[in-house]
Amino acid sequence: MAKPISIYELEGGPNQFLSPYCWATRFAVAHKGLPIETIRWKLNEGDKIAFSNQGLVPVIVDGNKGGKWKWFITGGPLGVLFKIIFLDLFNAQSPELKPWFRETREAKFGAKLEEIAVGEAGVPDFRKALEPMRQLLAEYPYFGGMDGPSYADHFVAGMFMAGYALSPVKLLEKDDVIYAWRERMMAAYSGICKNAVGHPESL
Ligand SMILES: N[C@@H](CCC(=O)N[C@@H](CS)C(=O)NCC(=O)O)C(=O)O
């Protein structure tokens, strides 16, 4: 068996993966059929990933090769989801980290966490921001087309899995084409999603 690729991932509880970007990487590595090993990382542990010459996760280590996987962001929906789950993300931090999280995030955004977070009230905006994806999935089973998931699917599914890990809010209606697509993605890759800790009531 190949030596696992290690991924520095944002720490929740065991098997609780909080970062959409890390999820996209988990999917992509699983897509290649490669084993993966998680190195749990906290937001204030920039020193541990300094070898990647930047301060964000995911960082992967594959043998002696380390580096950051650079992805582009899907803009709208992830920004809205961030506001929906922001207090859950705060609450998922360890008691020692919470004051640091509050202080650095409030300084960065220039507002109280409670003013940034919108919770469930953000759902209509989130669903609206998914409209272009909905149109695509009405035509094709995957963002990558007919044949199966590709990186675009990994990235969007990563966003949903971060929501699942953190928040009980129902992001999708059952009759949404994106709902069926999410079910397909959550069943893919030998159950990497099934084994992840999250909020089943949010589905
Ligand atoms: N666009 C970045 C996204 C990575 C990112 O923002 N990761 C977050 C976790 S979701 C992070 O590491 N945050 C550390 C911090 O905010 O200090 C990338 O190219 O990988």
mmCIF file with all atom_site columns, C-alpha atoms and ligand atoms in Angstrom:
data_model
loop_
_atom_site.group_PDB
_atom_site.id
_atom_site.type_symbol
_atom_site.label_atom_id
_atom_site.label_alt_id
_atom_site.label_comp_id
_atom_site.label_asym_id
_atom_site.label_entity_id
_atom_site.label_seq_id
_atom_site.pdbx_PDB_ins_code
_atom_site.Cartn_x
_atom_site.Cartn_y
_atom_site.Cartn_z
_atom_site.occupancy
_atom_site.B_iso_or_equiv
_atom_site.pdbx_formal_charge
_atom_site.auth_seq_id
_atom_site.auth_comp_id
_atom_site.auth_asym_id
_atom_site.auth_atom_id
_atom_site.pdbx_PDB_model_num
ATOM   1   C CA  . MET A 1 1   ? 0.000   0.000  0.000   1.00 0.00 ? 1   MET A CA  1
ATOM   2   C CA  . ALA A 1 2   ? 1.277   3.481  -0.837  1.00 0.00 ? 2   ALA A CA  1
ATOM   3   C CA  . LYS A 1 3   ? 2.569   5.610  2.004   1.00 0.00 ? 3   LYS A CA  1
ATOM   4   C CA  . PRO A 1 4   ? -0.331  7.866  3.028   1.00 0.00 ? 4   PRO A CA  1
ATOM   5   C CA  . ILE A 1 5   ? -0.362  11.474 1.979   1.00 0.00 ? 5   ILE A CA  1
ATOM   6   C CA  . SER A 1 6   ? -0.556  13.571 5.138   1.00 0.00 ? 6   SER A CA  1
ATOM   7   C CA  . ILE A 1 7   ? -2.881  16.527 5.247   1.00 0.00 ? 7   ILE A CA  1
ATOM   8   C CA  . TYR A 1 8   ? -2.761  19.252 7.852   1.00 0.00 ? 8   TYR A CA  1
ATOM   9   C CA  . GLU A 1 9   ? -6.452  19.796 8.543   1.00 0.00 ? 9   GLU A CA  1
ATOM   10  C CA  . LEU A 1 10  ? -8.449  22.168 10.632  1.00 0.00 ? 10  LEU A CA  1
ATOM   11  C CA  . GLU A 1 11  ? -9.186  20.423 13.890  1.00 0.00 ? 11  GLU A CA  1
ATOM   12  C CA  . GLY A 1 12  ? -12.661 19.750 15.212  1.00 0.00 ? 12  GLY A CA  1
ATOM   13  C CA  . GLY A 1 13  ? -13.283 16.643 17.258  1.00 0.00 ? 13  GLY A CA  1
ATOM   14  C CA  . PRO A 1 14  ? -11.912 13.301 16.021  1.00 0.00 ? 14  PRO A CA  1
ATOM   15  C CA  . ASN A 1 15  ? -13.190 12.674 12.482  1.00 0.00 ? 15  ASN A CA  1
ATOM   16  C CA  . GLN A 1 16  ? -14.795 16.117 12.417  1.00 0.00 ? 16  GLN A CA  1
ATOM   17  C CA  . PHE A 1 17  ? -13.322 18.018 9.481   1.00 0.00 ? 17  PHE A CA  1
ATOM   18  C CA  . LEU A 1 18  ? -14.217 21.686 9.495   1.00 0.00 ? 18  LEU A CA  1
ATOM   19  C CA  . SER A 1 19  ? -12.546 23.226 6.489   1.00 0.00 ? 19  SER A CA  1
ATOM   20  C CA  . PRO A 1 20  ? -14.133 23.248 3.023   1.00 0.00 ? 20  PRO A CA  1
ATOM   21  C CA  . TYR A 1 21  ? -10.681 23.562 1.465   1.00 0.00 ? 21  TYR A CA  1
ATOM   22  C CA  . CYS A 1 22  ? -9.397  20.560 3.390   1.00 0.00 ? 22  CYS A CA  1
ATOM   23  C CA  . TRP A 1 23  ? -12.480 18.616 2.360   1.00 0.00 ? 23  TRP A CA  1
ATOM   24  C CA  . ALA A 1 24  ? -11.799 19.378 -1.294  1.00 0.00 ? 24  ALA A CA  1
ATOM   25  C CA  . THR A 1 25  ? -8.320  17.949 -0.832  1.00 0.00 ? 25  THR A CA  1
ATOM   26  C CA  . ARG A 1 26  ? -9.643  14.851 0.958   1.00 0.00 ? 26  ARG A CA  1
ATOM   27  C CA  . PHE A 1 27  ? -11.982 14.234 -1.983  1.00 0.00 ? 27  PHE A CA  1
ATOM   28  C CA  . ALA A 1 28  ? -9.241  14.809 -4.540  1.00 0.00 ? 28  ALA A CA  1
ATOM   29  C CA  . VAL A 1 29  ? -6.827  12.399 -2.849  1.00 0.00 ? 29  VAL A CA  1
ATOM   30  C CA  . ALA A 1 30  ? -9.585  9.779  -2.486  1.00 0.00 ? 30  ALA A CA  1
ATOM   31  C CA  . HIS A 1 31  ? -10.395 10.304 -6.157  1.00 0.00 ? 31  HIS A CA  1
ATOM   32  C CA  . LYS A 1 32  ? -6.832  9.243  -6.955  1.00 0.00 ? 32  LYS A CA  1
ATOM   33  C CA  . GLY A 1 33  ? -7.359  6.159  -4.774  1.00 0.00 ? 33  GLY A CA  1
ATOM   34  C CA  . LEU A 1 34  ? -4.542  7.185  -2.441  1.00 0.00 ? 34  LEU A CA  1
ATOM   35  C CA  . PRO A 1 35  ? -4.533  6.675  1.322   1.00 0.00 ? 35  PRO A CA  1
ATOM   36  C CA  . ILE A 1 36  ? -4.667  9.757  3.476   1.00 0.00 ? 36  ILE A CA  1
ATOM   37  C CA  . GLU A 1 37  ? -3.582  10.602 6.980   1.00 0.00 ? 37  GLU A CA  1
ATOM   38  C CA  . THR A 1 38  ? -4.835  13.588 8.930   1.00 0.00 ? 38  THR A CA  1
ATOM   39  C CA  . ILE A 1 39  ? -2.578  15.792 10.996  1.00 0.00 ? 39  ILE A CA  1
ATOM   40  C CA  . ARG A 1 40  ? -4.953  17.794 13.164  1.00 0.00 ? 40  ARG A CA  1
ATOM   41  C CA  . TRP A 1 41  ? -4.105  21.467 13.149  1.00 0.00 ? 41  TRP A CA  1
ATOM   42  C CA  . LYS A 1 42  ? -5.362  24.432 15.138  1.00 0.00 ? 42  LYS A CA  1
ATOM   43  C CA  . LEU A 1 43  ? -5.861  27.913 13.739  1.00 0.00 ? 43  LEU A CA  1
ATOM   44  C CA  . ASN A 1 44  ? -3.075  29.368 15.897  1.00 0.00 ? 44  ASN A CA  1
ATOM   45  C CA  . GLU A 1 45  ? -0.481  26.782 14.827  1.00 0.00 ? 45  GLU A CA  1
ATOM   46  C CA  . GLY A 1 46  ? 0.971   28.663 11.873  1.00 0.00 ? 46  GLY A CA  1
ATOM   47  C CA  . ASP A 1 47  ? 4.480   27.638 12.973  1.00 0.00 ? 47  ASP A CA  1
ATOM   48  C CA  . LYS A 1 48  ? 3.696   23.970 12.231  1.00 0.00 ? 48  LYS A CA  1
ATOM   49  C CA  . ILE A 1 49  ? 2.992   24.700 8.557   1.00 0.00 ? 49  ILE A CA  1
ATOM   50  C CA  . ALA A 1 50  ? 5.676   27.364 8.155   1.00 0.00 ? 50  ALA A CA  1
ATOM   51  C CA  . PHE A 1 51  ? 7.520   24.932 5.836   1.00 0.00 ? 51  PHE A CA  1
ATOM   52  C CA  . SER A 1 52  ? 4.784   25.609 3.271   1.00 0.00 ? 52  SER A CA  1
ATOM   53  C CA  . ASN A 1 53  ? 5.704   29.316 3.275   1.00 0.00 ? 53  ASN A CA  1
ATOM   54  C CA  . GLN A 1 54  ? 2.175   30.430 4.101   1.00 0.00 ? 54  GLN A CA  1
ATOM   55  C CA  . GLY A 1 55  ? -0.291  30.105 6.948   1.00 0.00 ? 55  GLY A CA  1
ATOM   56  C CA  . LEU A 1 56  ? -3.418  28.383 5.634   1.00 0.00 ? 56  LEU A CA  1
ATOM   57  C CA  . VAL A 1 57  ? -4.583  24.785 5.468   1.00 0.00 ? 57  VAL A CA  1
ATOM   58  C CA  . PRO A 1 58  ? -4.779  22.425 3.648   1.00 0.00 ? 58  PRO A CA  1
ATOM   59  C CA  . VAL A 1 59  ? -1.100  21.690 3.489   1.00 0.00 ? 59  VAL A CA  1
ATOM   60  C CA  . ILE A 1 60  ? -0.178  18.275 2.210   1.00 0.00 ? 60  ILE A CA  1
ATOM   61  C CA  . VAL A 1 61  ? 2.984   16.310 2.803   1.00 0.00 ? 61  VAL A CA  1
ATOM   62  C CA  . ASP A 1 62  ? 3.704   13.599 0.290   1.00 0.00 ? 62  ASP A CA  1
ATOM   63  C CA  . GLY A 1 63  ? 6.994   11.941 1.179   1.00 0.00 ? 63  GLY A CA  1
ATOM   64  C CA  . ASN A 1 64  ? 9.466   14.787 1.285   1.00 0.00 ? 64  ASN A CA  1
ATOM   65  C CA  . LYS A 1 65  ? 7.330   17.042 -0.837  1.00 0.00 ? 65  LYS A CA  1
ATOM   66  C CA  . GLY A 1 66  ? 5.318   19.578 1.079   1.00 0.00 ? 66  GLY A CA  1
ATOM   67  C CA  . GLY A 1 67  ? 3.186   22.344 -0.233  1.00 0.00 ? 67  GLY A CA  1
ATOM   68  C CA  . LYS A 1 68  ? -0.046  24.126 -0.376  1.00 0.00 ? 68  LYS A CA  1
ATOM   69  C CA  . TRP A 1 69  ? -2.753  23.093 -2.773  1.00 0.00 ? 69  TRP A CA  1
ATOM   70  C CA  . LYS A 1 70  ? -3.990  26.186 -4.387  1.00 0.00 ? 70  LYS A CA  1
ATOM   71  C CA  . TRP A 1 71  ? -7.645  26.267 -5.333  1.00 0.00 ? 71  TRP A CA  1
ATOM   72  C CA  . PHE A 1 72  ? -9.921  28.974 -6.527  1.00 0.00 ? 72  PHE A CA  1
ATOM   73  C CA  . ILE A 1 73  ? -13.002 29.710 -4.545  1.00 0.00 ? 73  ILE A CA  1
ATOM   74  C CA  . THR A 1 74  ? -16.549 29.473 -5.852  1.00 0.00 ? 74  THR A CA  1
ATOM   75  C CA  . GLY A 1 75  ? -17.323 32.965 -4.615  1.00 0.00 ? 75  GLY A CA  1
ATOM   76  C CA  . GLY A 1 76  ? -20.925 33.500 -3.519  1.00 0.00 ? 76  GLY A CA  1
ATOM   77  C CA  . PRO A 1 77  ? -22.194 30.377 -1.764  1.00 0.00 ? 77  PRO A CA  1
ATOM   78  C CA  . LEU A 1 78  ? -19.103 29.764 0.353   1.00 0.00 ? 78  LEU A CA  1
ATOM   79  C CA  . GLY A 1 79  ? -19.103 33.360 1.570   1.00 0.00 ? 79  GLY A CA  1
ATOM   80  C CA  . VAL A 1 80  ? -22.743 33.052 2.629   1.00 0.00 ? 80  VAL A CA  1
ATOM   81  C CA  . LEU A 1 81  ? -22.156 29.665 4.253   1.00 0.00 ? 81  LEU A CA  1
ATOM   82  C CA  . PHE A 1 82  ? -19.306 31.183 6.210   1.00 0.00 ? 82  PHE A CA  1
ATOM   83  C CA  . LYS A 1 83  ? -21.758 33.646 7.756   1.00 0.00 ? 83  LYS A CA  1
ATOM   84  C CA  . ILE A 1 84  ? -24.287 30.881 8.458   1.00 0.00 ? 84  ILE A CA  1
ATOM   85  C CA  . ILE A 1 85  ? -21.774 28.700 10.305  1.00 0.00 ? 85  ILE A CA  1
ATOM   86  C CA  . PHE A 1 86  ? -19.512 31.342 11.822  1.00 0.00 ? 86  PHE A CA  1
ATOM   87  C CA  . LEU A 1 87  ? -20.721 30.988 15.432  1.00 0.00 ? 87  LEU A CA  1
ATOM   88  C CA  . ASP A 1 88  ? -20.643 27.191 15.125  1.00 0.00 ? 88  ASP A CA  1
ATOM   89  C CA  . LEU A 1 89  ? -17.052 27.493 13.994  1.00 0.00 ? 89  LEU A CA  1
ATOM   90  C CA  . PHE A 1 90  ? -16.295 29.618 17.040  1.00 0.00 ? 90  PHE A CA  1
ATOM   91  C CA  . ASN A 1 91  ? -18.026 27.088 19.295  1.00 0.00 ? 91  ASN A CA  1
ATOM   92  C CA  . ALA A 1 92  ? -16.048 24.238 17.747  1.00 0.00 ? 92  ALA A CA  1
ATOM   93  C CA  . GLN A 1 93  ? -12.780 25.790 18.951  1.00 0.00 ? 93  GLN A CA  1
ATOM   94  C CA  . SER A 1 94  ? -11.239 24.433 22.135  1.00 0.00 ? 94  SER A CA  1
ATOM   95  C CA  . PRO A 1 95  ? -11.814 26.532 25.290  1.00 0.00 ? 95  PRO A CA  1
ATOM   96  C CA  . GLU A 1 96  ? -8.173  27.735 25.181  1.00 0.00 ? 96  GLU A CA  1
ATOM   97  C CA  . LEU A 1 97  ? -8.524  28.835 21.576  1.00 0.00 ? 97  LEU A CA  1
ATOM   98  C CA  . LYS A 1 98  ? -11.871 30.622 21.801  1.00 0.00 ? 98  LYS A CA  1
ATOM   99  C CA  . PRO A 1 99  ? -10.560 33.980 23.134  1.00 0.00 ? 99  PRO A CA  1
ATOM   100 C CA  . TRP A 1 100 ? -7.821  33.979 20.468  1.00 0.00 ? 100 TRP A CA  1
ATOM   101 C CA  . PHE A 1 101 ? -10.340 33.135 17.749  1.00 0.00 ? 101 PHE A CA  1
ATOM   102 C CA  . ARG A 1 102 ? -12.669 35.925 18.839  1.00 0.00 ? 102 ARG A CA  1
ATOM   103 C CA  . GLU A 1 103 ? -9.915  38.496 19.115  1.00 0.00 ? 103 GLU A CA  1
ATOM   104 C CA  . THR A 1 104 ? -8.200  37.761 15.789  1.00 0.00 ? 104 THR A CA  1
ATOM   105 C CA  . ARG A 1 105 ? -11.442 37.367 13.787  1.00 0.00 ? 105 ARG A CA  1
ATOM   106 C CA  . GLU A 1 106 ? -13.079 40.454 15.252  1.00 0.00 ? 106 GLU A CA  1
ATOM   107 C CA  . ALA A 1 107 ? -9.926  42.445 14.477  1.00 0.00 ? 107 ALA A CA  1
ATOM   108 C CA  . LYS A 1 108 ? -9.845  41.038 10.926  1.00 0.00 ? 108 LYS A CA  1
ATOM   109 C CA  . PHE A 1 109 ? -13.518 41.711 10.139  1.00 0.00 ? 109 PHE A CA  1
ATOM   110 C CA  . GLY A 1 110 ? -13.934 44.830 12.259  1.00 0.00 ? 110 GLY A CA  1
ATOM   111 C CA  . ALA A 1 111 ? -17.120 43.518 13.885  1.00 0.00 ? 111 ALA A CA  1
ATOM   112 C CA  . LYS A 1 112 ? -18.278 41.252 16.702  1.00 0.00 ? 112 LYS A CA  1
ATOM   113 C CA  . LEU A 1 113 ? -18.657 37.568 15.831  1.00 0.00 ? 113 LEU A CA  1
ATOM   114 C CA  . GLU A 1 114 ? -22.336 37.880 16.692  1.00 0.00 ? 114 GLU A CA  1
ATOM   115 C CA  . GLU A 1 115 ? -22.710 40.714 14.155  1.00 0.00 ? 115 GLU A CA  1
ATOM   116 C CA  . ILE A 1 116 ? -21.027 38.738 11.366  1.00 0.00 ? 116 ILE A CA  1
ATOM   117 C CA  . ALA A 1 117 ? -22.859 35.473 11.960  1.00 0.00 ? 117 ALA A CA  1
ATOM   118 C CA  . VAL A 1 118 ? -26.334 35.184 10.473  1.00 0.00 ? 118 VAL A CA  1
ATOM   119 C CA  . GLY A 1 119 ? -27.145 31.515 11.184  1.00 0.00 ? 119 GLY A CA  1
ATOM   120 C CA  . GLU A 1 120 ? -30.241 30.054 9.573   1.00 0.00 ? 120 GLU A CA  1
ATOM   121 C CA  . ALA A 1 121 ? -31.361 33.467 8.321   1.00 0.00 ? 121 ALA A CA  1
ATOM   122 C CA  . GLY A 1 122 ? -28.678 33.165 5.627   1.00 0.00 ? 122 GLY A CA  1
ATOM   123 C CA  . VAL A 1 123 ? -30.262 30.093 4.012   1.00 0.00 ? 123 VAL A CA  1
ATOM   124 C CA  . PRO A 1 124 ? -32.367 31.926 1.362   1.00 0.00 ? 124 PRO A CA  1
ATOM   125 C CA  . ASP A 1 125 ? -29.271 33.836 0.192   1.00 0.00 ? 125 ASP A CA  1
ATOM   126 C CA  . PHE A 1 126 ? -27.244 30.645 0.201   1.00 0.00 ? 126 PHE A CA  1
ATOM   127 C CA  . ARG A 1 127 ? -29.820 28.854 -1.950  1.00 0.00 ? 127 ARG A CA  1
ATOM   128 C CA  . LYS A 1 128 ? -29.974 31.816 -4.327  1.00 0.00 ? 128 LYS A CA  1
ATOM   129 C CA  . ALA A 1 129 ? -26.194 31.810 -4.697  1.00 0.00 ? 129 ALA A CA  1
ATOM   130 C CA  . LEU A 1 130 ? -26.360 28.156 -5.768  1.00 0.00 ? 130 LEU A CA  1
ATOM   131 C CA  . GLU A 1 131 ? -28.522 28.925 -8.805  1.00 0.00 ? 131 GLU A CA  1
ATOM   132 C CA  . PRO A 1 132 ? -25.785 28.587 -11.471 1.00 0.00 ? 132 PRO A CA  1
ATOM   133 C CA  . MET A 1 133 ? -24.847 25.211 -9.998  1.00 0.00 ? 133 MET A CA  1
ATOM   134 C CA  . ARG A 1 134 ? -28.475 24.155 -9.992  1.00 0.00 ? 134 ARG A CA  1
ATOM   135 C CA  . GLN A 1 135 ? -28.746 24.913 -13.706 1.00 0.00 ? 135 GLN A CA  1
ATOM   136 C CA  . LEU A 1 136 ? -25.698 22.826 -14.445 1.00 0.00 ? 136 LEU A CA  1
ATOM   137 C CA  . LEU A 1 137 ? -26.835 19.880 -12.331 1.00 0.00 ? 137 LEU A CA  1
ATOM   138 C CA  . ALA A 1 138 ? -30.239 19.947 -14.013 1.00 0.00 ? 138 ALA A CA  1
ATOM   139 C CA  . GLU A 1 139 ? -28.370 18.936 -17.198 1.00 0.00 ? 139 GLU A CA  1
ATOM   140 C CA  . TYR A 1 140 ? -25.503 16.785 -15.907 1.00 0.00 ? 140 TYR A CA  1
ATOM   141 C CA  . PRO A 1 141 ? -25.103 14.430 -12.928 1.00 0.00 ? 141 PRO A CA  1
ATOM   142 C CA  . TYR A 1 142 ? -21.783 16.047 -11.953 1.00 0.00 ? 142 TYR A CA  1
ATOM   143 C CA  . PHE A 1 143 ? -20.090 19.403 -12.424 1.00 0.00 ? 143 PHE A CA  1
ATOM   144 C CA  . GLY A 1 144 ? -17.485 17.405 -14.314 1.00 0.00 ? 144 GLY A CA  1
ATOM   145 C CA  . GLY A 1 145 ? -20.141 16.129 -16.747 1.00 0.00 ? 145 GLY A CA  1
ATOM   146 C CA  . MET A 1 146 ? -21.572 12.664 -17.291 1.00 0.00 ? 146 MET A CA  1
ATOM   147 C CA  . ASP A 1 147 ? -18.705 10.439 -16.248 1.00 0.00 ? 147 ASP A CA  1
ATOM   148 C CA  . GLY A 1 148 ? -18.299 11.129 -12.559 1.00 0.00 ? 148 GLY A CA  1
ATOM   149 C CA  . PRO A 1 149 ? -16.991 13.709 -10.105 1.00 0.00 ? 149 PRO A CA  1
ATOM   150 C CA  . SER A 1 150 ? -14.089 15.990 -10.938 1.00 0.00 ? 150 SER A CA  1
ATOM   151 C CA  . TYR A 1 151 ? -12.341 18.671 -8.943  1.00 0.00 ? 151 TYR A CA  1
ATOM   152 C CA  . ALA A 1 152 ? -15.262 21.122 -9.218  1.00 0.00 ? 152 ALA A CA  1
ATOM   153 C CA  . ASP A 1 153 ? -17.461 18.477 -7.556  1.00 0.00 ? 153 ASP A CA  1
ATOM   154 C CA  . HIS A 1 154 ? -14.831 17.988 -4.838  1.00 0.00 ? 154 HIS A CA  1
ATOM   155 C CA  . PHE A 1 155 ? -14.672 21.660 -4.108  1.00 0.00 ? 155 PHE A CA  1
ATOM   156 C CA  . VAL A 1 156 ? -18.423 22.223 -3.884  1.00 0.00 ? 156 VAL A CA  1
ATOM   157 C CA  . ALA A 1 157 ? -18.922 18.998 -1.900  1.00 0.00 ? 157 ALA A CA  1
ATOM   158 C CA  . GLY A 1 158 ? -16.167 20.205 0.428   1.00 0.00 ? 158 GLY A CA  1
ATOM   159 C CA  . MET A 1 159 ? -18.213 23.306 1.116   1.00 0.00 ? 159 MET A CA  1
ATOM   160 C CA  . PHE A 1 160 ? -21.253 21.169 1.991   1.00 0.00 ? 160 PHE A CA  1
ATOM   161 C CA  . MET A 1 161 ? -19.199 18.833 4.149   1.00 0.00 ? 161 MET A CA  1
ATOM   162 C CA  . ALA A 1 162 ? -17.835 21.761 6.162   1.00 0.00 ? 162 ALA A CA  1
ATOM   163 C CA  . GLY A 1 163 ? -21.452 22.850 6.709   1.00 0.00 ? 163 GLY A CA  1
ATOM   164 C CA  . TYR A 1 164 ? -22.377 19.294 7.726   1.00 0.00 ? 164 TYR A CA  1
ATOM   165 C CA  . ALA A 1 165 ? -19.465 19.127 10.176  1.00 0.00 ? 165 ALA A CA  1
ATOM   166 C CA  . LEU A 1 166 ? -20.416 22.334 11.911  1.00 0.00 ? 166 LEU A CA  1
ATOM   167 C CA  . SER A 1 167 ? -24.049 23.223 11.695  1.00 0.00 ? 167 SER A CA  1
ATOM   168 C CA  . PRO A 1 168 ? -27.537 21.734 12.167  1.00 0.00 ? 168 PRO A CA  1
ATOM   169 C CA  . VAL A 1 169 ? -29.022 24.175 9.617   1.00 0.00 ? 169 VAL A CA  1
ATOM   170 C CA  . LYS A 1 170 ? -30.745 22.486 6.643   1.00 0.00 ? 170 LYS A CA  1
ATOM   171 C CA  . LEU A 1 171 ? -29.017 23.997 3.641   1.00 0.00 ? 171 LEU A CA  1
ATOM   172 C CA  . LEU A 1 172 ? -31.034 22.287 0.897   1.00 0.00 ? 172 LEU A CA  1
ATOM   173 C CA  . GLU A 1 173 ? -34.599 21.219 0.214   1.00 0.00 ? 173 GLU A CA  1
ATOM   174 C CA  . LYS A 1 174 ? -35.051 17.570 -0.760  1.00 0.00 ? 174 LYS A CA  1
ATOM   175 C CA  . ASP A 1 175 ? -36.432 18.468 -4.204  1.00 0.00 ? 175 ASP A CA  1
ATOM   176 C CA  . ASP A 1 176 ? -33.351 20.532 -5.108  1.00 0.00 ? 176 ASP A CA  1
ATOM   177 C CA  . VAL A 1 177 ? -31.192 18.871 -7.817  1.00 0.00 ? 177 VAL A CA  1
ATOM   178 C CA  . ILE A 1 178 ? -28.221 19.818 -5.684  1.00 0.00 ? 178 ILE A CA  1
ATOM   179 C CA  . TYR A 1 179 ? -29.628 17.676 -2.869  1.00 0.00 ? 179 TYR A CA  1
ATOM   180 C CA  . ALA A 1 180 ? -29.500 14.507 -5.018  1.00 0.00 ? 180 ALA A CA  1
ATOM   181 C CA  . TRP A 1 181 ? -26.019 15.425 -6.224  1.00 0.00 ? 181 TRP A CA  1
ATOM   182 C CA  . ARG A 1 182 ? -24.864 15.888 -2.612  1.00 0.00 ? 182 ARG A CA  1
ATOM   183 C CA  . GLU A 1 183 ? -26.246 12.427 -1.771  1.00 0.00 ? 183 GLU A CA  1
ATOM   184 C CA  . ARG A 1 184 ? -24.200 10.981 -4.653  1.00 0.00 ? 184 ARG A CA  1
ATOM   185 C CA  . MET A 1 185 ? -21.073 12.765 -3.468  1.00 0.00 ? 185 MET A CA  1
ATOM   186 C CA  . MET A 1 186 ? -21.578 11.685 0.142   1.00 0.00 ? 186 MET A CA  1
ATOM   187 C CA  . ALA A 1 187 ? -21.875 8.070  -0.998  1.00 0.00 ? 187 ALA A CA  1
ATOM   188 C CA  . ALA A 1 188 ? -18.762 8.259  -3.213  1.00 0.00 ? 188 ALA A CA  1
ATOM   189 C CA  . TYR A 1 189 ? -15.179 7.312  -2.402  1.00 0.00 ? 189 TYR A CA  1
ATOM   190 C CA  . SER A 1 190 ? -15.772 4.387  -0.057  1.00 0.00 ? 190 SER A CA  1
ATOM   191 C CA  . GLY A 1 191 ? -17.663 6.364  2.501   1.00 0.00 ? 191 GLY A CA  1
ATOM   192 C CA  . ILE A 1 192 ? -15.156 9.094  3.426   1.00 0.00 ? 192 ILE A CA  1
ATOM   193 C CA  . CYS A 1 193 ? -18.215 11.243 4.171   1.00 0.00 ? 193 CYS A CA  1
ATOM   194 C CA  . LYS A 1 194 ? -20.229 8.581  5.994   1.00 0.00 ? 194 LYS A CA  1
ATOM   195 C CA  . ASN A 1 195 ? -17.469 8.180  8.558   1.00 0.00 ? 195 ASN A CA  1
ATOM   196 C CA  . ALA A 1 196 ? -17.130 11.893 9.156   1.00 0.00 ? 196 ALA A CA  1
ATOM   197 C CA  . VAL A 1 197 ? -18.681 13.467 12.226  1.00 0.00 ? 197 VAL A CA  1
ATOM   198 C CA  . GLY A 1 198 ? -21.437 15.944 11.458  1.00 0.00 ? 198 GLY A CA  1
ATOM   199 C CA  . HIS A 1 199 ? -25.104 16.863 11.843  1.00 0.00 ? 199 HIS A CA  1
ATOM   200 C CA  . PRO A 1 200 ? -27.358 14.287 10.123  1.00 0.00 ? 200 PRO A CA  1
ATOM   201 C CA  . GLU A 1 201 ? -30.357 16.508 10.901  1.00 0.00 ? 201 GLU A CA  1
ATOM   202 C CA  . SER A 1 202 ? -28.884 19.145 8.570   1.00 0.00 ? 202 SER A CA  1
ATOM   203 C CA  . LEU A 1 203 ? -29.289 16.887 5.513   1.00 0.00 ? 203 LEU A CA  1
HETATM 204 N N1  . LIG B 2 .   ? -7.817  30.024 -0.537  1.00 0.00 ? 1   LIG B N1  1
HETATM 205 C C1  . LIG B 2 .   ? -7.074  29.284 0.452   1.00 0.00 ? 1   LIG B C1  1
HETATM 206 C C2  . LIG B 2 .   ? -8.019  28.784 1.460   1.00 0.00 ? 1   LIG B C2  1
HETATM 207 C C3  . LIG B 2 .   ? -7.438  28.099 2.620   1.00 0.00 ? 1   LIG B C3  1
HETATM 208 C C4  . LIG B 2 .   ? -8.044  28.616 3.882   1.00 0.00 ? 1   LIG B C4  1
HETATM 209 O O1  . LIG B 2 .   ? -8.555  29.746 3.967   1.00 0.00 ? 1   LIG B O1  1
HETATM 210 N N2  . LIG B 2 .   ? -7.983  27.791 4.912   1.00 0.00 ? 1   LIG B N2  1
HETATM 211 C C5  . LIG B 2 .   ? -8.476  28.192 6.223   1.00 0.00 ? 1   LIG B C5  1
HETATM 212 C C6  . LIG B 2 .   ? -9.253  27.046 6.844   1.00 0.00 ? 1   LIG B C6  1
HETATM 213 S S1  . LIG B 2 .   ? -10.852 26.905 6.070   1.00 0.00 ? 1   LIG B S1  1
HETATM 214 C C7  . LIG B 2 .   ? -7.284  28.506 7.106   1.00 0.00 ? 1   LIG B C7  1
HETATM 215 O O2  . LIG B 2 .   ? -6.279  27.836 7.051   1.00 0.00 ? 1   LIG B O2  1
HETATM 216 N N3  . LIG B 2 .   ? -7.365  29.542 7.927   1.00 0.00 ? 1   LIG B N3  1
HETATM 217 C C8  . LIG B 2 .   ? -6.298  29.901 8.814   1.00 0.00 ? 1   LIG B C8  1
HETATM 218 C C9  . LIG B 2 .   ? -6.523  31.275 9.397   1.00 0.00 ? 1   LIG B C9  1
HETATM 219 O O3  . LIG B 2 .   ? -7.541  31.874 9.080   1.00 0.00 ? 1   LIG B O3  1
HETATM 220 O O4  . LIG B 2 .   ? -5.664  31.694 10.163  1.00 0.00 ? 1   LIG B O4  1
HETATM 221 C C10 . LIG B 2 .   ? -6.296  28.202 -0.273  1.00 0.00 ? 1   LIG B C10 1
HETATM 222 O O5  . LIG B 2 .   ? -5.888  28.540 -1.367  1.00 0.00 ? 1   LIG B O5  1
HETATM 223 O O6  . LIG B 2 .   ? -6.047  27.081 0.197   1.00 0.00 ? 1   LIG B O6  1
#
